Amino acid sequence: ARSFADIGDIIRGKDLYLGDNRKDREQRKQLEESLKTIFGNIYKDVTSSGSNGQALKTRYKDGKDPNFFQLREDWWTENRETVWKAITCAAKVGDTYFRATCGSNENSATQASHQCRCGDGKSKVGTNDTDQVPTYFDYVPQYLRWFEEWAEDL
């Protein structure tokens, strides 16, 4: 879940980690430039096609945000489930996510035990709760996740 949250921070441009040395900082800078290019291409695509082009231009500040932060946030919201599936695709049946997060009631929540995913992997008529992401760590500020991680080392 921490790696998943870190990926979310990187994609959304909210990662606080800058690197321990010059090589790390250079790689980080190169990654950020690549993400700007990728999201610049996505911006051009979504604002030039379809009936929502003008509304999206307004939402994304007519391209005046060179980092595309709002677009990156929207992309993550739309694709976080797919990223979780990619991370957990090699997990075996019976592997569980360490927190009981599946279900709508915290008192009866269960662990994500189907390849670290909620549900049994089978689609349910009228619901969309198969393969949901069992964590919201990606919406917890990174420094708070670091505090929790550091506290575990004490």
Coordinates of N, CA and C in Angstrom, one line a residue:
A1 N 0.8 -1.2 0.0 CA 0.0 0.0 0.0 C 0.9 1.3 0.0
R2 N 2.0 1.2 0.6 CA 2.9 2.4 0.7 C 3.4 2.7 -0.7
S3 N 3.9 1.6 -1.4 CA 4.4 1.8 -2.8 C 3.3 2.4 -3.7
F4 N 2.1 1.8 -3.5 CA 0.9 2.3 -4.3 C 0.7 3.8 -4.0
A5 N 0.7 4.2 -2.8 CA 0.6 5.6 -2.4 C 1.7 6.5 -2.9
D6 N 2.9 5.9 -2.9 CA 4.1 6.7 -3.4 C 3.9 6.9 -4.9
I7 N 3.5 5.9 -5.6 CA 3.2 6.1 -7.1 C 2.2 7.1 -7.3
G8 N 1.1 7.1 -6.5 CA 0.1 8.2 -6.6 C 0.7 9.6 -6.4
D9 N 1.6 9.7 -5.4 CA 2.2 11.0 -5.1 C 3.1 11.4 -6.3
I10 N 3.8 10.5 -6.9 CA 4.7 10.8 -8.0 C 3.9 11.3 -9.2
I11 N 2.9 10.5 -9.5 CA 2.0 10.9 -10.7 C 1.3 12.2 -10.5
R12 N 0.8 12.5 -9.3 CA 0.1 13.7 -9.0 C 1.0 14.9 -8.8
G13 N 2.3 14.7 -8.7 CA 3.3 15.7 -8.5 C 3.4 16.2 -7.1
K14 N 3.1 15.3 -6.1 CA 3.1 15.6 -4.7 C 4.1 14.9 -3.9
D15 N 5.0 14.2 -4.6 CA 6.1 13.5 -3.9 C 7.1 14.4 -3.2
L16 N 7.3 14.3 -1.9 CA 8.2 15.1 -1.2 C 9.6 14.7 -1.2
Y17 N 9.9 13.4 -1.6 CA 11.2 12.9 -1.6 C 12.0 13.4 -2.8
L18 N 13.1 14.1 -2.6 CA 13.8 14.7 -3.7 C 15.1 13.9 -4.0
G19 N 15.5 12.9 -3.1 CA 16.7 12.1 -3.4 C 17.7 12.4 -2.3
D20 N 18.6 11.4 -2.1 CA 19.6 11.5 -1.1 C 20.9 12.0 -1.7
N21 N 21.1 11.9 -3.0 CA 22.3 12.4 -3.6 C 22.1 13.0 -4.9
R22 N 23.1 13.5 -5.6 CA 23.0 14.2 -6.9 C 22.3 13.2 -7.9
K23 N 22.7 12.0 -8.0 CA 22.2 11.0 -9.0 C 20.7 10.9 -8.8
D24 N 20.2 10.7 -7.5 CA 18.8 10.6 -7.2 C 18.0 11.9 -7.7
R25 N 18.6 13.0 -7.4 CA 18.0 14.3 -7.7 C 17.9 14.4 -9.2
E26 N 18.9 14.0 -10.0 CA 18.9 14.1 -11.4 C 17.8 13.2 -12.0
Q27 N 17.7 11.9 -11.4 CA 16.7 11.0 -11.9 C 15.3 11.5 -11.6
R28 N 15.2 12.1 -10.5 CA 13.9 12.7 -10.1 C 13.5 13.8 -11.0
K29 N 14.4 14.6 -11.4 CA 14.2 15.7 -12.3 C 13.8 15.2 -13.7
Q30 N 14.5 14.2 -14.1 CA 14.2 13.6 -15.4 C 12.8 12.9 -15.4
L31 N 12.5 12.2 -14.3 CA 11.1 11.7 -14.2 C 10.1 12.7 -14.3
E32 N 10.3 13.8 -13.6 CA 9.3 14.9 -13.6 C 9.1 15.5 -15.0
E33 N 10.2 15.7 -15.7 CA 10.1 16.2 -17.0 C 9.4 15.2 -18.0
S34 N 9.6 13.9 -17.8 CA 8.9 12.9 -18.6 C 7.4 13.0 -18.3
L35 N 7.1 13.1 -17.0 CA 5.7 13.2 -16.7 C 5.0 14.4 -17.2
K36 N 5.7 15.6 -17.2 CA 5.2 16.8 -17.9 C 4.9 16.6 -19.3
T37 N 5.8 15.9 -20.0 CA 5.7 15.6 -21.4 C 4.5 14.7 -21.7
I38 N 4.4 13.6 -20.9 CA 3.3 12.7 -21.0 C 1.9 13.4 -20.8
F39 N 1.8 14.1 -19.7 CA 0.6 14.8 -19.4 C 0.3 16.0 -20.3
G40 N 1.3 16.5 -20.9 CA 1.1 17.5 -22.0 C 0.5 16.9 -23.2
N41 N 0.9 15.7 -23.5 CA 0.3 15.0 -24.7 C -1.1 14.6 -24.3
I42 N -1.4 14.2 -23.1 CA -2.7 13.8 -22.7 C -3.6 15.1 -22.8
Y43 N -3.1 16.2 -22.3 CA -3.8 17.5 -22.3 C -4.2 17.8 -23.8
K44 N -3.3 17.7 -24.7 CA -3.6 18.0 -26.1 C -4.7 17.1 -26.6
D45 N -4.6 15.8 -26.3 CA -5.5 14.9 -26.8 C -6.9 15.1 -26.3
V46 N -7.1 15.3 -24.9 CA -8.4 15.4 -24.4 C -9.1 16.8 -24.7
T47 N -8.3 17.8 -24.9 CA -8.8 19.1 -25.2 C -9.1 19.4 -26.7
S48 N -8.6 18.5 -27.5 CA -8.8 18.7 -29.0 C -9.8 17.7 -29.6
S49 N -10.3 16.8 -28.8 CA -11.2 15.8 -29.3 C -12.4 15.7 -28.4
G50 N -13.5 15.3 -29.0 CA -14.7 15.1 -28.3 C -15.5 16.4 -28.0
S51 N -16.7 16.3 -27.4 CA -17.5 17.4 -27.2 C -17.2 18.2 -25.9
N52 N -16.3 17.7 -25.1 CA -15.9 18.3 -23.8 C -14.7 19.1 -23.9
G53 N -14.1 19.3 -25.1 CA -12.8 19.9 -25.3 C -12.7 21.3 -24.6
Q54 N -13.7 22.1 -24.9 CA -13.7 23.5 -24.3 C -13.8 23.5 -22.8
A55 N -14.7 22.6 -22.3 CA -14.9 22.5 -20.8 C -13.6 22.0 -20.2
L56 N -12.9 21.1 -20.8 CA -11.7 20.6 -20.3 C -10.6 21.6 -20.3
K57 N -10.5 22.4 -21.4 CA -9.6 23.5 -21.5 C -9.7 24.4 -20.3
T58 N -11.0 24.8 -20.0 CA -11.3 25.6 -18.8 C -10.8 24.9 -17.5
R59 N -11.2 23.7 -17.4 CA -10.8 22.9 -16.1 C -9.3 22.9 -16.0
Y60 N -8.6 22.7 -17.1 CA -7.1 22.6 -17.0 C -6.4 23.9 -17.3
K61 N -7.1 25.0 -17.1 CA -6.5 26.4 -17.1 C -5.9 26.7 -18.5
D62 N -6.5 26.3 -19.5 CA -6.1 26.5 -20.9 C -4.6 26.2 -21.1
G63 N -4.1 25.2 -20.4 CA -2.7 24.8 -20.5 C -1.7 25.7 -19.8
K64 N -2.2 26.6 -19.0 CA -1.3 27.6 -18.3 C -0.6 27.0 -17.1
D65 N -1.0 25.8 -16.7 CA -0.3 25.1 -15.7 C 0.7 24.1 -16.3
P66 N 2.0 24.5 -16.4 CA 3.0 23.7 -17.1 C 3.2 22.3 -16.5
N67 N 2.8 22.1 -15.3 CA 2.9 20.8 -14.6 C 1.7 20.0 -14.7
F68 N 0.6 20.5 -15.2 CA -0.7 19.8 -15.4 C -1.2 19.1 -14.1
F69 N -1.1 19.8 -13.0 CA -1.4 19.2 -11.7 C -2.9 18.7 -11.7
Q70 N -3.8 19.5 -12.1 CA -5.2 19.1 -12.1 C -5.5 17.9 -13.0
L71 N -4.9 17.9 -14.2 CA -5.0 16.8 -15.1 C -4.4 15.5 -14.4
R72 N -3.2 15.7 -13.8 CA -2.6 14.5 -13.1 C -3.5 14.0 -12.0
E73 N -4.1 14.9 -11.2 CA -5.0 14.5 -10.2 C -6.2 13.7 -10.7
D74 N -6.7 14.2 -11.8 CA -7.9 13.6 -12.4 C -7.5 12.2 -13.0
W75 N -6.3 12.1 -13.6 CA -5.8 10.9 -14.2 C -5.7 9.8 -13.1
W76 N -5.1 10.2 -11.9 CA -4.9 9.3 -10.8 C -6.3 8.8 -10.3
T77 N -7.2 9.7 -10.1 CA -8.5 9.3 -9.6 C -9.2 8.3 -10.6
E78 N -9.0 8.5 -11.9 CA -9.6 7.6 -12.9 C -8.9 6.3 -13.0
N79 N -7.6 6.3 -12.7 CA -6.8 5.1 -13.0 C -6.2 4.4 -11.8
R80 N -6.5 4.8 -10.6 CA -5.9 4.2 -9.4 C -6.2 2.8 -9.3
E81 N -7.4 2.4 -9.6 CA -7.8 1.0 -9.5 C -7.0 0.1 -10.5
T82 N -6.7 0.6 -11.7 CA -5.9 -0.1 -12.7 C -4.5 -0.3 -12.2
V83 N -4.0 0.8 -11.6 CA -2.6 0.7 -11.0 C -2.6 -0.3 -9.9
W84 N -3.6 -0.3 -9.0 CA -3.6 -1.3 -7.9 C -3.6 -2.7 -8.5
K85 N -4.4 -3.0 -9.6 CA -4.5 -4.3 -10.2 C -3.1 -4.7 -10.8
A86 N -2.4 -3.7 -11.4 CA -1.1 -4.0 -11.9 C -0.1 -4.4 -10.8
I87 N -0.2 -3.7 -9.7 CA 0.7 -4.0 -8.6 C 0.4 -5.3 -8.0
T88 N -0.9 -5.7 -7.9 CA -1.2 -6.9 -7.2 C -1.5 -8.1 -8.2
C89 N -1.2 -8.0 -9.5 CA -1.5 -9.0 -10.4 C -0.7 -10.3 -10.1
A90 N 0.4 -10.2 -9.5 CA 1.2 -11.4 -9.2 C 0.9 -12.0 -7.9
A91 N 0.0 -11.3 -7.1 CA -0.4 -11.9 -5.8 C -1.1 -13.1 -6.0
K92 N -1.0 -14.1 -5.1 CA -1.7 -15.3 -5.2 C -3.0 -15.3 -4.5
V93 N -4.0 -16.1 -4.9 CA -5.2 -16.2 -4.2 C -5.0 -16.6 -2.8
G94 N -5.6 -15.9 -1.9 CA -5.3 -16.1 -0.4 C -4.4 -15.1 0.2
D95 N -3.6 -14.4 -0.7 CA -2.8 -13.3 -0.2 C -3.7 -12.2 0.3
T96 N -3.4 -11.6 1.4 CA -4.3 -10.6 2.0 C -3.6 -9.2 2.2
Y97 N -4.4 -8.2 2.0 CA -4.0 -6.8 2.4 C -4.1 -6.8 3.9
F98 N -3.1 -6.1 4.6 CA -3.0 -6.3 6.0 C -4.1 -5.6 6.9
R99 N -4.9 -4.8 6.3 CA -5.9 -4.1 7.0 C -7.3 -4.5 6.6
A100 N -8.2 -4.6 7.5 CA -9.6 -5.0 7.1 C -10.3 -3.7 6.6
T101 N -10.4 -3.7 5.3 CA -10.9 -2.5 4.6 C -12.0 -2.8 3.6
C102 N -12.4 -4.0 3.4 CA -13.4 -4.3 2.5 C -14.8 -4.4 3.1
G103 N -15.8 -3.8 2.5 CA -17.1 -3.7 3.1 C -17.5 -2.3 3.4
S104 N -18.8 -2.1 3.6 CA -19.2 -0.7 3.8 C -19.4 -0.3 5.3
N105 N -19.1 -1.3 6.2 CA -19.3 -1.0 7.6 C -18.0 -1.3 8.3
E106 N -17.4 -0.4 9.0 CA -16.0 -0.6 9.6 C -16.1 -1.7 10.6
N107 N -17.2 -1.9 11.3 CA -17.3 -3.0 12.3 C -17.3 -4.4 11.7
S108 N -17.7 -4.5 10.4 CA -17.8 -5.8 9.8 C -16.8 -5.9 8.6
A109 N -15.9 -5.0 8.5 CA -15.0 -5.0 7.3 C -14.1 -6.3 7.4
T110 N -13.7 -6.7 6.2 CA -12.9 -7.9 6.1 C -11.6 -7.5 5.3
Q111 N -10.6 -8.5 5.4 CA -9.4 -8.2 4.7 C -9.6 -8.5 3.2
A112 N -8.8 -7.8 2.4 CA -8.8 -8.0 1.0 C -8.0 -9.3 0.7
S113 N -8.7 -10.4 0.5 CA -8.1 -11.7 0.4 C -8.1 -12.4 -0.9
H114 N -8.5 -11.7 -2.0 CA -8.5 -12.2 -3.3 C -7.4 -11.4 -4.1
Q115 N -6.2 -11.9 -4.0 CA -5.0 -11.3 -4.6 C -4.9 -9.8 -4.1
C116 N -5.1 -9.7 -2.8 CA -5.0 -8.4 -2.2 C -6.1 -7.4 -2.7
R117 N -7.2 -7.9 -3.1 CA -8.3 -7.1 -3.6 C -9.5 -7.5 -2.9
C118 N -10.5 -6.5 -2.8 CA -11.8 -6.8 -2.2 C -12.6 -7.6 -3.2
G119 N -13.6 -8.3 -2.7 CA -14.4 -9.1 -3.5 C -13.8 -10.4 -3.8
D120 N -14.5 -11.2 -4.6 CA -14.0 -12.6 -4.9 C -13.5 -12.6 -6.4
G121 N -13.4 -11.4 -7.0 CA -13.0 -11.4 -8.4 C -14.1 -11.6 -9.4
K122 N -15.3 -11.9 -8.9 CA -16.4 -12.2 -9.8 C -17.3 -10.9 -9.9
S123 N -17.7 -10.5 -11.0 CA -18.6 -9.4 -11.1 C -19.9 -9.7 -10.5
K124 N -20.4 -8.7 -9.8 CA -21.7 -8.8 -9.2 C -22.7 -7.9 -9.9
V125 N -23.9 -8.5 -10.1 CA -24.9 -7.7 -10.9 C -25.3 -6.5 -10.1
G126 N -25.2 -5.3 -10.7 CA -25.7 -4.1 -10.1 C -24.7 -3.4 -9.1
T127 N -23.5 -4.1 -8.9 CA -22.6 -3.4 -8.1 C -21.2 -3.4 -8.8
N128 N -20.4 -2.6 -8.2 CA -19.0 -2.4 -8.8 C -18.0 -2.6 -7.7
D129 N -18.2 -3.6 -6.8 CA -17.2 -3.8 -5.7 C -16.2 -4.9 -5.9
T130 N -16.2 -5.4 -7.1 CA -15.1 -6.4 -7.4 C -13.8 -5.6 -7.7
D131 N -12.7 -6.1 -7.2 CA -11.4 -5.5 -7.5 C -11.2 -4.0 -7.1
Q132 N -12.0 -3.6 -6.1 CA -11.8 -2.2 -5.6 C -10.5 -2.2 -4.9
V133 N -9.9 -1.0 -4.8 CA -8.7 -0.7 -4.1 C -9.0 -0.7 -2.6
P134 N -8.3 -1.6 -1.8 CA -8.7 -1.7 -0.4 C -7.9 -0.6 0.5
T135 N -7.4 0.4 -0.1 CA -6.7 1.4 0.7 C -6.9 2.8 0.2
Y136 N -6.8 3.7 1.1 CA -6.9 5.1 0.8 C -5.6 5.8 1.2
F137 N -4.5 5.0 1.4 CA -3.2 5.6 1.7 C -2.7 6.6 0.7
D138 N -3.2 6.5 -0.5 CA -2.7 7.4 -1.5 C -3.3 8.8 -1.3
Y139 N -4.3 8.9 -0.4 CA -4.9 10.2 -0.1 C -4.4 10.7 1.3
V140 N -3.6 10.0 2.0 CA -3.0 10.4 3.2 C -1.8 11.2 2.9
P141 N -1.6 12.4 3.4 CA -0.3 13.1 3.1 C 0.9 12.3 3.4
Q142 N 1.9 12.4 2.5 CA 3.1 11.6 2.5 C 3.8 11.7 3.8
Y143 N 3.9 12.9 4.4 CA 4.7 13.0 5.6 C 4.0 12.3 6.8
L144 N 2.7 12.1 6.8 CA 2.0 11.3 7.8 C 2.3 9.8 7.6
R145 N 2.3 9.4 6.3 CA 2.7 8.0 6.1 C 4.1 7.7 6.5
W146 N 5.0 8.7 6.3 CA 6.4 8.6 6.8 C 6.4 8.4 8.3
F147 N 5.7 9.3 9.0 CA 5.7 9.2 10.5 C 5.2 7.8 10.9
E148 N 4.2 7.3 10.3 CA 3.7 5.9 10.7 C 4.8 4.9 10.4
E149 N 5.4 5.0 9.3 CA 6.5 4.0 8.9 C 7.7 4.1 9.9
W150 N 8.1 5.3 10.2 CA 9.2 5.5 11.1 C 8.8 5.0 12.5
A151 N 7.6 5.2 12.9 CA 7.2 4.7 14.2 C 7.2 3.2 14.3
E152 N 7.0 2.5 13.2 CA 7.1 1.0 13.2 C 8.5 0.6 13.4
D153 N 9.5 1.4 13.1 CA 10.9 1.0 13.3 C 11.4 1.2 14.7
L154 N 10.6 1.9 15.6 CA 11.1 2.1 17.0 C 11.0 0.9 17.8

